PDB file of C-alpha atoms in Angstrom:
ATOM      1  CA  MET W   1     -34.822 -54.764  12.069  1.00 73.00           C
ATOM      2  CA  LYS W   2     -33.445 -55.059   9.008  1.00 84.00           C
ATOM      3  CA  THR W   3     -32.435 -51.825   6.570  1.00 85.00           C
ATOM      4  CA  PRO W   4     -34.094 -51.863   3.702  1.00 89.00           C
ATOM      5  CA  GLU W   5     -31.718 -53.044   0.650  1.00 90.00           C
ATOM      6  CA  TRP W   6     -32.054 -49.676  -1.753  1.00 91.00           C
ATOM      7  CA  LEU W   7     -31.805 -47.353   1.763  1.00 92.00           C
ATOM      8  CA  LYS W   8     -28.018 -47.456   1.621  1.00 92.00           C
ATOM      9  CA  PRO W   9     -27.712 -46.185  -2.254  1.00 93.00           C
ATOM     10  CA  ALA W  10     -30.028 -43.609  -1.706  1.00 95.00           C
ATOM     11  CA  LEU W  11     -28.263 -41.735   1.644  1.00 95.00           C
ATOM     12  CA  TYR W  12     -25.315 -42.660  -0.551  1.00 95.00           C
ATOM     13  CA  GLY W  13     -26.683 -40.766  -3.300  1.00 96.00           C
ATOM     14  CA  ALA W  14     -28.511 -38.038  -0.646  1.00 96.00           C
ATOM     15  CA  VAL W  15     -24.962 -37.063   0.286  1.00 96.00           C
ATOM     16  CA  CYS W  16     -23.277 -36.429  -2.703  1.00 97.00           C
ATOM     17  CA  GLY W  17     -25.985 -34.901  -4.246  1.00 96.00           C
ATOM     18  CA  ALA W  18     -25.813 -32.098  -1.143  1.00 96.00           C
ATOM     19  CA  VAL W  19     -22.089 -31.608  -1.849  1.00 96.00           C
ATOM     20  CA  ALA W  20     -21.822 -30.999  -5.896  1.00 96.00           C
ATOM     21  CA  LEU W  21     -25.178 -28.661  -4.986  1.00 95.00           C
ATOM     22  CA  GLY W  22     -22.914 -26.761  -2.390  1.00 93.00           C
ATOM     23  CA  VAL W  23     -19.858 -26.713  -4.903  1.00 94.00           C
ATOM     24  CA  ILE W  24     -22.196 -26.288  -7.957  1.00 94.00           C
ATOM     25  CA  GLY W  25     -23.917 -23.289  -6.062  1.00 92.00           C
ATOM     26  CA  PHE W  26     -20.367 -21.520  -4.402  1.00 90.00           C
ATOM     27  CA  SER W  27     -18.542 -21.461  -7.621  1.00 91.00           C
ATOM     28  CA  TRP W  28     -20.886 -21.116 -10.499  1.00 91.00           C
ATOM     29  CA  GLY W  29     -24.388 -20.497  -8.667  1.00 90.00           C
ATOM     30  CA  GLY W  30     -23.208 -16.857  -7.371  1.00 90.00           C
ATOM     31  CA  TRP W  31     -23.904 -18.288  -3.601  1.00 93.00           C
ATOM     32  CA  VAL W  32     -21.696 -16.404  -1.158  1.00 93.00           C
ATOM     33  CA  THR W  33     -21.518 -16.415   2.234  1.00 93.00           C
ATOM     34  CA  GLY W  34     -22.927 -13.197   4.885  1.00 94.00           C
ATOM     35  CA  SER W  35     -19.682 -11.820   5.386  1.00 95.00           C
ATOM     36  CA  SER W  36     -18.755 -12.080   1.862  1.00 94.00           C
ATOM     37  CA  ALA W  37     -21.995 -10.508   0.974  1.00 95.00           C
ATOM     38  CA  GLN W  38     -21.232  -8.031   3.145  1.00 96.00           C
ATOM     39  CA  ARG W  39     -17.662  -6.965   2.939  1.00 96.00           C
ATOM     40  CA  MET W  40     -18.957  -6.479  -1.061  1.00 96.00           C
ATOM     41  CA  ALA W  41     -21.988  -3.845  -0.187  1.00 96.00           C
ATOM     42  CA  GLN W  42     -19.357  -2.085   1.858  1.00 96.00           C
ATOM     43  CA  ASP W  43     -16.845  -2.395  -1.186  1.00 95.00           C
ATOM     44  CA  ARG W  44     -19.741  -1.058  -3.460  1.00 95.00           C
ATOM     45  CA  SER W  45     -20.442   1.424  -1.140  1.00 96.00           C
ATOM     46  CA  LYS W  46     -17.368   3.005  -0.442  1.00 95.00           C
ATOM     47  CA  THR W  47     -16.436   3.480  -4.684  1.00 94.00           C
ATOM     48  CA  ASP W  48     -20.021   4.828  -5.218  1.00 95.00           C
ATOM     49  CA  VAL W  49     -19.432   7.556  -2.315  1.00 95.00           C
ATOM     50  CA  VAL W  50     -15.765   8.582  -3.942  1.00 95.00           C
ATOM     51  CA  ALA W  51     -17.555   8.438  -7.022  1.00 95.00           C
ATOM     52  CA  VAL W  52     -19.265  11.808  -6.204  1.00 95.00           C
ATOM     53  CA  LEU W  53     -16.959  13.269  -3.395  1.00 95.00           C
ATOM     54  CA  SER W  54     -14.978  13.310  -6.325  1.00 95.00           C
ATOM     55  CA  LEU W  55     -17.423  15.749  -8.169  1.00 95.00           C
ATOM     56  CA  ILE W  56     -17.492  17.833  -5.400  1.00 95.00           C
ATOM     57  CA  CYS W  57     -13.287  17.822  -5.448  1.00 95.00           C
ATOM     58  CA  VAL W  58     -13.790  18.555  -8.914  1.00 95.00           C
ATOM     59  CA  ASP W  59     -16.159  21.422  -8.755  1.00 95.00           C
ATOM     60  CA  GLN W  60     -13.953  23.007  -5.506  1.00 94.00           C
ATOM     61  CA  SER W  61     -10.746  22.830  -8.348  1.00 94.00           C
ATOM     62  CA  LYS W  62     -12.671  25.610 -10.509  1.00 93.00           C
ATOM     63  CA  ARG W  63     -13.594  27.699  -7.949  1.00 92.00           C
ATOM     64  CA  ASP W  64     -10.015  27.871  -6.855  1.00 92.00           C
ATOM     65  CA  PRO W  65      -8.228  30.748  -9.135  1.00 93.00           C
ATOM     66  CA  GLN W  66      -4.681  29.454  -9.396  1.00 93.00           C
ATOM     67  CA  LEU W  67      -6.446  26.715 -11.358  1.00 92.00           C
ATOM     68  CA  THR W  68      -4.226  26.996 -14.115  1.00 92.00           C
ATOM     69  CA  GLN W  69      -0.743  26.555 -12.794  1.00 94.00           C
ATOM     70  CA  ARG W  70      -2.252  23.427 -10.415  1.00 93.00           C
ATOM     71  CA  LEU W  71      -3.733  21.537 -13.387  1.00 93.00           C
ATOM     72  CA  ALA W  72      -0.648  21.560 -15.070  1.00 93.00           C
ATOM     73  CA  GLU W  73       1.116  20.405 -11.908  1.00 93.00           C
ATOM     74  CA  ILE W  74      -1.242  17.676 -11.704  1.00 92.00           C
ATOM     75  CA  LYS W  75      -0.982  16.771 -15.207  1.00 93.00           C
ATOM     76  CA  ALA W  76       3.075  16.502 -15.097  1.00 93.00           C
ATOM     77  CA  ALA W  77       3.562  15.596 -12.711  1.00 92.00           C
ATOM     78  CA  SER W  78       3.368  11.240 -11.927  1.00 91.00           C
ATOM     79  CA  THR W  79       0.142   9.321 -12.059  1.00 89.00           C
ATOM     80  CA  TYR W  80       1.015   8.027  -8.190  1.00 91.00           C
ATOM     81  CA  GLY W  81       2.213  11.686  -6.187  1.00 92.00           C
ATOM     82  CA  ARG W  82      -1.734  13.426  -8.790  1.00 93.00           C
ATOM     83  CA  GLY W  83      -3.841  12.499  -5.522  1.00 93.00           C
ATOM     84  CA  ASP W  84      -0.927  14.406  -2.575  1.00 94.00           C
ATOM     85  CA  LEU W  85      -0.991  17.663  -5.099  1.00 94.00           C
ATOM     86  CA  VAL W  86      -4.880  17.526  -5.096  1.00 95.00           C
ATOM     87  CA  VAL W  87      -4.343  16.811  -0.925  1.00 94.00           C
ATOM     88  CA  LYS W  88      -1.945  20.308  -0.855  1.00 93.00           C
ATOM     89  CA  ALA W  89      -4.146  22.700  -2.949  1.00 93.00           C
ATOM     90  CA  GLY W  90      -7.384  21.359  -0.578  1.00 93.00           C
ATOM     91  CA  TRP W  91      -9.903  20.537  -3.145  1.00 94.00           C
ATOM     92  CA  ALA W  92     -10.034  17.014  -1.638  1.00 94.00           C
ATOM     93  CA  THR W  93     -11.055  18.444   1.936  1.00 93.00           C
ATOM     94  CA  MET W  94     -15.562  18.317   1.574  1.00 92.00           C
ATOM     95  CA  PRO W  95     -17.479  21.507   3.463  1.00 91.00           C
ATOM     96  CA  GLY W  96     -17.649  21.371   6.483  1.00 90.00           C
ATOM     97  CA  GLY W  97     -14.553  18.973   6.986  1.00 89.00           C
ATOM     98  CA  THR W  98     -11.007  19.482   7.890  1.00 91.00           C
ATOM     99  CA  VAL W  99      -9.501  16.202   6.968  1.00 93.00           C
ATOM    100  CA  ALA W 100      -9.125  15.174   3.212  1.00 92.00           C
ATOM    101  CA  ASP W 101      -9.879  11.840   1.419  1.00 91.00           C
ATOM    102  CA  ALA W 102      -6.432  10.111  -0.190  1.00 93.00           C
ATOM    103  CA  GLN W 103      -9.402   7.870  -2.457  1.00 94.00           C
ATOM    104  CA  VAL W 104     -11.366  11.256  -3.464  1.00 95.00           C
ATOM    105  CA  ALA W 105      -8.253  13.042  -3.528  1.00 95.00           C
ATOM    106  CA  LYS W 106      -6.651  10.486  -6.398  1.00 95.00           C
ATOM    107  CA  ALA W 107     -10.498   9.807  -8.285  1.00 95.00           C
ATOM    108  CA  CYS W 108     -10.953  13.909  -8.646  1.00 95.00           C
ATOM    109  CA  ALA W 109      -7.044  13.881 -10.222  1.00 95.00           C
ATOM    110  CA  THR W 110      -7.726  10.984 -12.963  1.00 93.00           C
ATOM    111  CA  GLN W 111     -11.190  13.394 -13.692  1.00 94.00           C
ATOM    112  CA  LEU W 112      -8.239  16.644 -13.914  1.00 93.00           C
ATOM    113  CA  ALA W 113      -6.222  15.082 -16.321  1.00 89.00           C
ATOM    114  CA  SER W 114      -8.158  14.071 -18.243  1.00 85.00           C
TER     115      SER W 114
END
């Protein structure tokens, strides 16, 4: 059986079109793999949780009787050491929890220092 003359260029065109579609879709079209989508969703949810918990941290700081002294220490400290001061003050430990979250402490210190 002879194959038609147009079959070979049509197959080349289909393969090249599929490759071009994949390259354009993943680079400019915003397509991602399932694992990348999962990672992005986890990162966004973690960021949102830290933002909400930092508000609780700020509220806890307002209830501290030594607030003015500790705020002065936080503002005087370097940007990298501010989170440690918030943890040391106990503000980054959520109600009912026993361990402070470092990311919450950093976000809280940023809000308090501004």
